[in-house]
Amino acid sequence: MARFKKRIATSQEIPTSAMPDIIFILLFFFMVATTVREEKEDLVDFSKPEATQIHELNKSLTRFHIYIGPPKDSDKYGSAPRIQMNGALVSPSQIPQIINTNIENLKQGSKSKSKIHIVLTVDENAKEGIVTDVEEQLKLVRTRNIVYSATQYTTGQ
Amino acid sequence: MFGKEKTRKDNPEVNSSSMADIAFLMLVFFLVATQIPVIDQGVKFLLPKKLEDNKPPVDVDPRNLFKVMVNSGNKLLVEDERLEFDQLKEKAKIFINNRGRDPEQSDSPKKAVISLRVDRGTTHKYAIRALDELKAAYHELQAEYLNMSLEEFLLLDESDPLDSKLIRKAKDAIPMRLSKAEPTR
């Protein structure tokens, strides 16, 4: 039997030369797949209701978000549902002004009110009264396209 | 020559050992400062125009008006009759697609108007449920009109010219005349 001399010439280190490439791939993924955080942290809690006739809002459409639900900081704001818009708790009567300012800030050409959608994310346990108050204000500024945020109906009947 | 042969001592390559660190730093920045965009999805609805008194216009024949009410106890009242939520869709379909047969129901889908009235004390979940069932009734009839299944109909893309033509055709035949009345105080 012939004996071969074992050579331990191979490097013991893990090659790290490909690491920058891997990290860059991850980096590019996050750059492409994510958007810059716009809305401040949600001040209200909500669980979306379920519905079957779900419509997905086209990405190119201008939309404003309104959140309605019990405040997270219930010590400070109480537990009754409140309205959050532009990262602050507002009263219904402030909504027309906020919407008008938001429209002012929009790029020229996308100011057509018929194309603006209001995404109403309402906690499923909130009462309709507050939703109606918001809707009445939306009618005043003639932004009448609304989407009641909902998730696809899953549980069986 | 063949094989490894490094004779030069000083390496001419740019030192790239800190590249990973730089990439890491940028990666962490993007992890923290961005979020995965959420697709907005939900039940679409067009609010009625602001009116002085929001009662249904007088020119609507009571026969063509389908009144749906949800009270503060989340109970459903359809045409003065107590119903469960899963019965609402069928009832609405019969009303819309009556085409003058039953004198109690609508004349034609084009004239049929559905008025949804929710109470201020109604839970949002049930208000959406009622709206959803009524929209489902319309969508099912529109899909039926186009000889499609409901799933196929809902997958039609409005931005696609061919699909939008189909949608318009269905909407012309069976327009969704769904109105949300001002809630009871």
Short mmCIF file of C-alpha atoms in Angstrom, two decimals:
data_model
loop_
_atom_site.label_atom_id
_atom_site.label_comp_id
_atom_site.label_asym_id
_atom_site.label_seq_id
_atom_site.Cartn_x
_atom_site.Cartn_y
_atom_site.Cartn_z
CA MET A 1 0.00 0.00 0.00
CA ALA A 2 1.24 3.26 -1.01
CA ARG A 3 0.96 6.02 1.45
CA PHE A 4 0.23 9.51 0.39
CA LYS A 5 1.44 12.31 2.40
CA LYS A 6 -1.46 14.48 3.46
CA ARG A 7 -0.91 18.02 2.55
CA ILE A 8 -2.68 20.57 4.62
CA ALA A 9 -2.12 23.40 2.29
CA THR A 10 -5.77 24.47 2.02
CA SER A 11 -6.70 27.62 3.84
CA GLN A 12 -8.69 27.15 7.01
CA GLU A 13 -10.61 30.39 6.61
CA ILE A 14 -14.06 30.70 5.12
CA PRO A 15 -13.76 32.65 1.90
CA THR A 16 -15.38 36.03 2.38
CA SER A 17 -14.66 37.49 -0.99
CA ALA A 18 -18.24 36.93 -2.12
CA MET A 19 -19.73 38.58 0.94
CA PRO A 20 -19.95 42.11 -0.51
CA ASP A 21 -21.78 40.69 -3.50
CA ILE A 22 -24.29 38.88 -1.33
CA ILE A 23 -24.85 41.96 0.78
CA PHE A 24 -25.25 44.08 -2.35
CA ILE A 25 -27.88 41.70 -3.67
CA LEU A 26 -29.79 42.03 -0.39
CA LEU A 27 -29.34 45.78 -0.52
CA PHE A 28 -30.73 46.01 -4.04
CA PHE A 29 -33.66 43.84 -3.07
CA PHE A 30 -34.60 46.21 -0.28
CA MET A 31 -34.05 49.26 -2.43
CA VAL A 32 -36.42 47.95 -5.07
CA ALA A 33 -39.04 46.18 -2.97
CA THR A 34 -39.62 48.81 -0.31
CA THR A 35 -40.72 52.38 -0.18
CA VAL A 36 -39.70 55.17 2.13
CA ARG A 37 -41.83 55.27 5.24
CA GLU A 38 -44.31 58.08 4.74
CA GLU A 39 -47.00 57.73 7.32
CA LYS A 40 -45.92 58.14 10.87
CA GLU A 41 -46.59 55.34 13.24
CA ASP A 42 -50.25 54.54 13.51
CA LEU A 43 -51.88 56.26 16.43
CA VAL A 44 -54.99 54.15 16.25
CA ASP A 45 -55.61 50.45 16.39
CA PHE A 46 -57.65 48.71 13.78
CA SER A 47 -58.46 45.27 12.53
CA LYS A 48 -59.84 45.38 9.03
CA PRO A 49 -63.23 43.87 8.30
CA GLU A 50 -63.55 41.00 5.84
CA ALA A 51 -65.30 41.27 2.50
CA THR A 52 -65.71 39.22 -0.66
CA GLN A 53 -65.93 41.92 -3.32
CA ILE A 54 -62.40 43.17 -2.88
CA HIS A 55 -60.95 45.69 -5.28
CA GLU A 56 -57.23 46.28 -5.48
CA LEU A 57 -56.40 49.94 -5.84
CA ASN A 58 -54.24 50.67 -8.85
CA LYS A 59 -50.76 51.78 -7.83
CA SER A 60 -50.82 54.85 -10.02
CA LEU A 61 -53.90 56.34 -8.38
CA THR A 62 -53.56 59.15 -5.89
CA ARG A 63 -54.90 58.15 -2.54
CA PHE A 64 -55.23 59.64 0.91
CA HIS A 65 -55.48 57.47 3.96
CA ILE A 66 -57.84 57.97 6.84
CA TYR A 67 -57.67 55.63 9.78
CA ILE A 68 -60.43 55.25 12.31
CA GLY A 69 -60.13 53.20 15.45
CA PRO A 70 -59.53 53.30 19.19
CA PRO A 71 -56.33 55.22 20.02
CA LYS A 72 -53.32 53.15 21.00
CA ASP A 73 -52.48 55.56 23.77
CA SER A 74 -55.76 55.14 25.60
CA ASP A 75 -54.51 56.93 28.72
CA LYS A 76 -54.05 60.11 26.77
CA TYR A 77 -56.83 59.96 24.19
CA GLY A 78 -59.45 57.69 25.70
CA SER A 79 -60.82 54.52 24.19
CA ALA A 80 -63.48 55.94 21.87
CA PRO A 81 -62.56 55.61 18.17
CA ARG A 82 -60.68 58.56 16.73
CA ILE A 83 -59.70 59.68 13.25
CA GLN A 84 -56.09 59.69 12.14
CA MET A 85 -55.01 61.56 9.07
CA ASN A 86 -51.53 62.69 8.03
CA GLY A 87 -50.10 61.15 11.18
CA ALA A 88 -52.22 63.09 13.63
CA LEU A 89 -55.52 62.64 15.37
CA VAL A 90 -58.04 65.03 13.87
CA SER A 91 -61.68 65.92 14.24
CA PRO A 92 -64.05 65.41 11.30
CA SER A 93 -64.34 69.15 10.65
CA GLN A 94 -60.59 69.38 10.01
CA ILE A 95 -60.68 66.84 7.19
CA PRO A 96 -61.70 69.16 4.31
CA GLN A 97 -58.82 71.49 5.09
CA ILE A 98 -56.31 68.63 5.29
CA ILE A 99 -57.52 67.22 2.00
CA ASN A 100 -57.29 70.60 0.32
CA THR A 101 -53.73 71.08 1.58
CA ASN A 102 -52.82 67.59 0.42
CA ILE A 103 -54.22 68.32 -3.01
CA GLU A 104 -52.22 71.57 -3.12
CA ASN A 105 -49.08 69.56 -2.48
CA LEU A 106 -49.77 67.18 -5.31
CA LYS A 107 -48.00 67.39 -8.60
CA GLN A 108 -49.79 69.30 -11.31
CA GLY A 109 -51.97 67.03 -13.41
CA SER A 110 -52.98 64.67 -10.66
CA LYS A 111 -55.22 67.17 -8.92
CA SER A 112 -58.42 65.96 -10.55
CA LYS A 113 -60.71 65.16 -7.66
CA SER A 114 -62.44 62.37 -9.53
CA LYS A 115 -59.16 60.46 -9.57
CA ILE A 116 -58.37 60.86 -5.89
CA HIS A 117 -59.31 57.90 -3.76
CA ILE A 118 -59.83 58.04 -0.04
CA VAL A 119 -58.81 54.84 1.66
CA LEU A 120 -60.89 54.51 4.81
CA THR A 121 -59.32 52.03 7.14
CA VAL A 122 -61.87 51.56 9.87
CA ASP A 123 -61.69 49.21 12.80
CA GLU A 124 -64.36 46.59 12.33
CA ASN A 125 -65.75 47.24 15.79
CA ALA A 126 -66.03 50.99 15.39
CA LYS A 127 -69.49 52.46 15.11
CA GLU A 128 -70.72 53.83 11.82
CA GLY A 129 -71.47 57.26 13.31
CA ILE A 130 -67.88 58.45 13.14
CA VAL A 131 -67.50 56.97 9.65
CA THR A 132 -70.56 58.87 8.52
CA ASP A 133 -69.19 62.10 9.96
CA VAL A 134 -66.05 61.61 7.89
CA GLU A 135 -68.08 60.78 4.79
CA GLU A 136 -70.16 63.94 5.16
CA GLN A 137 -66.94 65.98 5.21
CA LEU A 138 -65.63 64.14 2.16
CA LYS A 139 -68.81 65.02 0.31
CA LEU A 140 -68.18 68.69 1.12
CA VAL A 141 -64.82 68.65 -0.67
CA ARG A 142 -66.22 66.42 -3.41
CA THR A 143 -63.70 63.64 -3.02
CA ARG A 144 -66.32 60.98 -3.28
CA ASN A 145 -64.27 57.97 -4.37
CA ILE A 146 -63.73 55.91 -1.29
CA VAL A 147 -62.37 52.48 -0.59
CA TYR A 148 -63.33 50.79 2.64
CA SER A 149 -60.19 48.92 3.48
CA ALA A 150 -60.94 45.23 3.91
CA THR A 151 -59.27 41.87 3.69
CA GLN A 152 -60.35 38.95 1.59
CA TYR A 153 -63.08 36.88 3.19
CA THR A 154 -61.56 33.64 4.37
CA THR A 155 -63.54 31.98 7.15
CA GLY A 156 -66.37 29.74 6.04
CA GLN A 157 -69.92 30.72 6.80
CA MET B 1 3.48 30.37 -17.43
CA PHE B 2 1.27 27.72 -15.91
CA GLY B 3 0.06 27.52 -12.38
CA LYS B 4 0.12 30.10 -9.71
CA GLU B 5 2.97 32.36 -9.97
CA LYS B 6 3.01 35.41 -7.86
CA THR B 7 6.19 37.19 -8.03
CA ARG B 8 5.13 40.71 -7.23
CA LYS B 9 5.01 41.44 -3.60
CA ASP B 10 2.87 44.55 -3.52
CA ASN B 11 -0.70 43.80 -4.52
CA PRO B 12 -1.98 46.13 -7.25
CA GLU B 13 -5.67 45.51 -6.39
CA VAL B 14 -7.78 48.10 -4.64
CA ASN B 15 -8.37 47.05 -1.07
CA SER B 16 -11.97 45.89 -1.02
CA SER B 17 -12.20 44.37 2.42
CA SER B 18 -14.35 47.22 3.71
CA MET B 19 -16.79 46.90 0.83
CA ALA B 20 -18.90 44.44 2.82
CA ASP B 21 -19.06 46.88 5.71
CA ILE B 22 -20.19 49.69 3.47
CA ALA B 23 -22.82 47.48 1.88
CA PHE B 24 -23.95 46.35 5.32
CA LEU B 25 -24.32 49.93 6.43
CA MET B 26 -26.48 50.78 3.44
CA LEU B 27 -28.48 47.62 3.91
CA VAL B 28 -29.22 48.49 7.52
CA PHE B 29 -30.24 51.99 6.48
CA PHE B 30 -32.74 50.63 3.98
CA LEU B 31 -34.02 48.08 6.48
CA VAL B 32 -34.77 50.79 8.98
CA ALA B 33 -35.93 53.66 6.81
CA THR B 34 -38.25 51.84 4.43
CA GLN B 35 -41.23 49.61 4.59
CA ILE B 36 -42.73 47.09 2.24
CA PRO B 37 -45.56 48.91 0.48
CA VAL B 38 -48.99 47.62 1.41
CA ILE B 39 -51.39 47.22 -1.45
CA ASP B 40 -54.56 49.09 -0.66
CA GLN B 41 -57.47 46.80 -1.13
CA GLY B 42 -61.04 47.03 -0.04
CA VAL B 43 -64.61 47.62 -1.03
CA LYS B 44 -64.92 50.49 -3.48
CA PHE B 45 -67.78 52.87 -3.08
CA LEU B 46 -68.79 56.18 -4.60
CA LEU B 47 -70.40 58.49 -2.10
CA PRO B 48 -73.60 60.17 -3.22
CA LYS B 49 -73.50 63.88 -3.93
CA LYS B 50 -74.20 66.29 -1.15
CA LEU B 51 -77.88 67.12 -1.14
CA GLU B 52 -79.96 69.43 0.96
CA ASP B 53 -82.16 66.60 2.06
CA ASN B 54 -80.77 63.22 1.32
CA LYS B 55 -84.07 61.48 0.84
CA PRO B 56 -84.36 59.37 -2.28
CA PRO B 57 -85.45 61.56 -5.20
CA VAL B 58 -89.20 61.62 -5.55
CA ASP B 59 -89.09 60.42 -9.14
CA VAL B 60 -88.03 56.94 -8.03
CA ASP B 61 -91.03 54.66 -8.15
CA PRO B 62 -91.28 52.94 -4.76
CA ARG B 63 -91.41 49.71 -6.72
CA ASN B 64 -87.91 50.38 -8.02
CA LEU B 65 -86.49 51.20 -4.65
CA PHE B 66 -84.99 48.46 -2.53
CA LYS B 67 -84.56 49.63 1.01
CA VAL B 68 -81.91 47.98 3.14
CA MET B 69 -81.48 49.09 6.71
CA VAL B 70 -79.06 48.00 9.39
CA ASN B 71 -79.96 49.08 12.91
CA SER B 72 -77.76 49.72 15.90
CA GLY B 73 -78.19 46.11 17.00
CA ASN B 74 -76.60 45.06 13.68
CA LYS B 75 -79.89 43.58 12.52
CA LEU B 76 -80.99 43.76 8.94
CA LEU B 77 -84.30 45.06 7.67
CA VAL B 78 -84.93 44.57 3.96
CA GLU B 79 -88.11 46.00 2.44
CA ASP B 80 -89.68 46.04 5.92
CA GLU B 81 -88.80 42.41 6.47
CA ARG B 82 -86.31 40.92 8.91
CA LEU B 83 -83.56 39.04 7.09
CA GLU B 84 -80.25 37.41 7.87
CA PHE B 85 -77.13 38.71 6.17
CA ASP B 86 -76.64 35.63 4.01
CA GLN B 87 -80.14 36.04 2.56
CA LEU B 88 -79.53 39.61 1.46
CA LYS B 89 -77.65 38.84 -1.75
CA GLU B 90 -80.31 36.53 -3.20
CA LYS B 91 -83.06 38.94 -2.28
CA ALA B 92 -81.24 41.81 -3.96
CA LYS B 93 -80.59 39.73 -7.06
CA ILE B 94 -84.25 38.86 -7.39
CA PHE B 95 -85.14 42.52 -7.00
CA ILE B 96 -82.63 43.80 -9.56
CA ASN B 97 -83.18 41.12 -12.16
CA ASN B 98 -86.97 41.06 -11.97
CA ARG B 99 -87.48 42.80 -15.32
CA GLY B 100 -91.09 43.68 -14.64
CA ARG B 101 -92.39 40.19 -13.87
CA ASP B 102 -93.31 40.60 -10.25
CA PRO B 103 -95.15 43.90 -9.62
CA GLU B 104 -93.54 44.10 -6.19
CA GLN B 105 -90.01 44.09 -7.61
CA SER B 106 -88.14 46.37 -10.00
CA ASP B 107 -89.11 47.23 -13.59
CA SER B 108 -85.66 46.68 -15.02
CA PRO B 109 -82.07 46.56 -13.76
CA LYS B 110 -81.54 50.06 -15.16
CA LYS B 111 -84.28 51.51 -13.01
CA ALA B 112 -83.59 49.54 -9.87
CA VAL B 113 -82.10 51.56 -7.03
CA ILE B 114 -80.81 50.10 -3.81
CA SER B 115 -80.74 52.36 -0.81
CA LEU B 116 -78.56 51.31 2.08
CA ARG B 117 -79.19 53.04 5.36
CA VAL B 118 -77.06 52.30 8.37
CA ASP B 119 -77.58 53.57 11.86
CA ARG B 120 -74.94 55.60 13.67
CA GLY B 121 -74.68 52.78 16.17
CA THR B 122 -74.11 50.06 13.60
CA THR B 123 -70.79 48.30 13.90
CA HIS B 124 -68.59 48.95 10.88
CA LYS B 125 -68.14 45.24 10.31
CA TYR B 126 -71.84 44.77 9.63
CA ALA B 127 -72.15 47.92 7.56
CA ILE B 128 -69.38 46.60 5.31
CA ARG B 129 -71.01 43.18 5.28
CA ALA B 130 -74.27 44.67 3.97
CA LEU B 131 -72.45 46.76 1.37
CA ASP B 132 -70.39 43.76 0.35
CA GLU B 133 -73.44 41.53 -0.10
CA LEU B 134 -75.16 44.16 -2.24
CA LYS B 135 -72.07 44.61 -4.37
CA ALA B 136 -71.80 40.85 -4.69
CA ALA B 137 -75.39 40.75 -5.97
CA TYR B 138 -74.55 43.32 -8.65
CA HIS B 139 -71.27 41.66 -9.57
CA GLU B 140 -72.89 38.24 -9.88
CA LEU B 141 -75.57 39.62 -12.18
CA GLN B 142 -72.99 41.50 -14.24
CA ALA B 143 -70.87 38.36 -14.48
CA GLU B 144 -73.91 36.37 -15.47
CA TYR B 145 -74.69 38.91 -18.16
CA LEU B 146 -71.21 38.43 -19.62
CA ASN B 147 -71.48 34.62 -19.30
CA MET B 148 -68.60 34.51 -16.89
CA SER B 149 -68.04 33.17 -13.46
CA LEU B 150 -67.84 35.70 -10.66
CA GLU B 151 -64.14 34.96 -10.18
CA GLU B 152 -63.40 35.67 -13.82
CA PHE B 153 -65.43 38.85 -13.68
CA LEU B 154 -63.62 40.16 -10.61
CA LEU B 155 -60.27 39.48 -12.28
CA LEU B 156 -61.08 41.77 -15.21
CA ASP B 157 -58.58 44.57 -15.35
CA GLU B 158 -59.94 48.06 -15.88
CA SER B 159 -56.70 49.29 -17.40
CA ASP B 160 -56.87 46.64 -20.11
CA PRO B 161 -58.84 48.04 -23.07
CA LEU B 162 -60.49 44.74 -23.91
CA ASP B 163 -61.50 44.06 -20.32
CA SER B 164 -62.70 47.58 -19.69
CA LYS B 165 -64.96 47.29 -22.74
CA LEU B 166 -66.52 44.20 -21.19
CA ILE B 167 -66.92 45.91 -17.84
CA ARG B 168 -68.58 48.89 -19.47
CA LYS B 169 -70.92 46.59 -21.35
CA ALA B 170 -71.98 44.88 -18.15
CA LYS B 171 -72.32 48.18 -16.33
CA ASP B 172 -74.49 49.59 -19.10
CA ALA B 173 -76.83 46.64 -18.90
CA ILE B 174 -76.85 46.36 -15.14
CA PRO B 175 -75.71 49.67 -13.66
CA MET B 176 -74.81 49.60 -10.01
CA ARG B 177 -77.24 52.06 -8.56
CA LEU B 178 -76.35 51.72 -4.95
CA SER B 179 -76.88 54.66 -2.67
CA LYS B 180 -75.94 55.18 0.92
CA ALA B 181 -78.61 57.16 2.69
CA GLU B 182 -77.77 59.46 5.54
CA PRO B 183 -77.98 57.49 8.76
CA THR B 184 -80.75 57.81 11.23
CA ARG B 185 -79.85 60.10 14.06
#
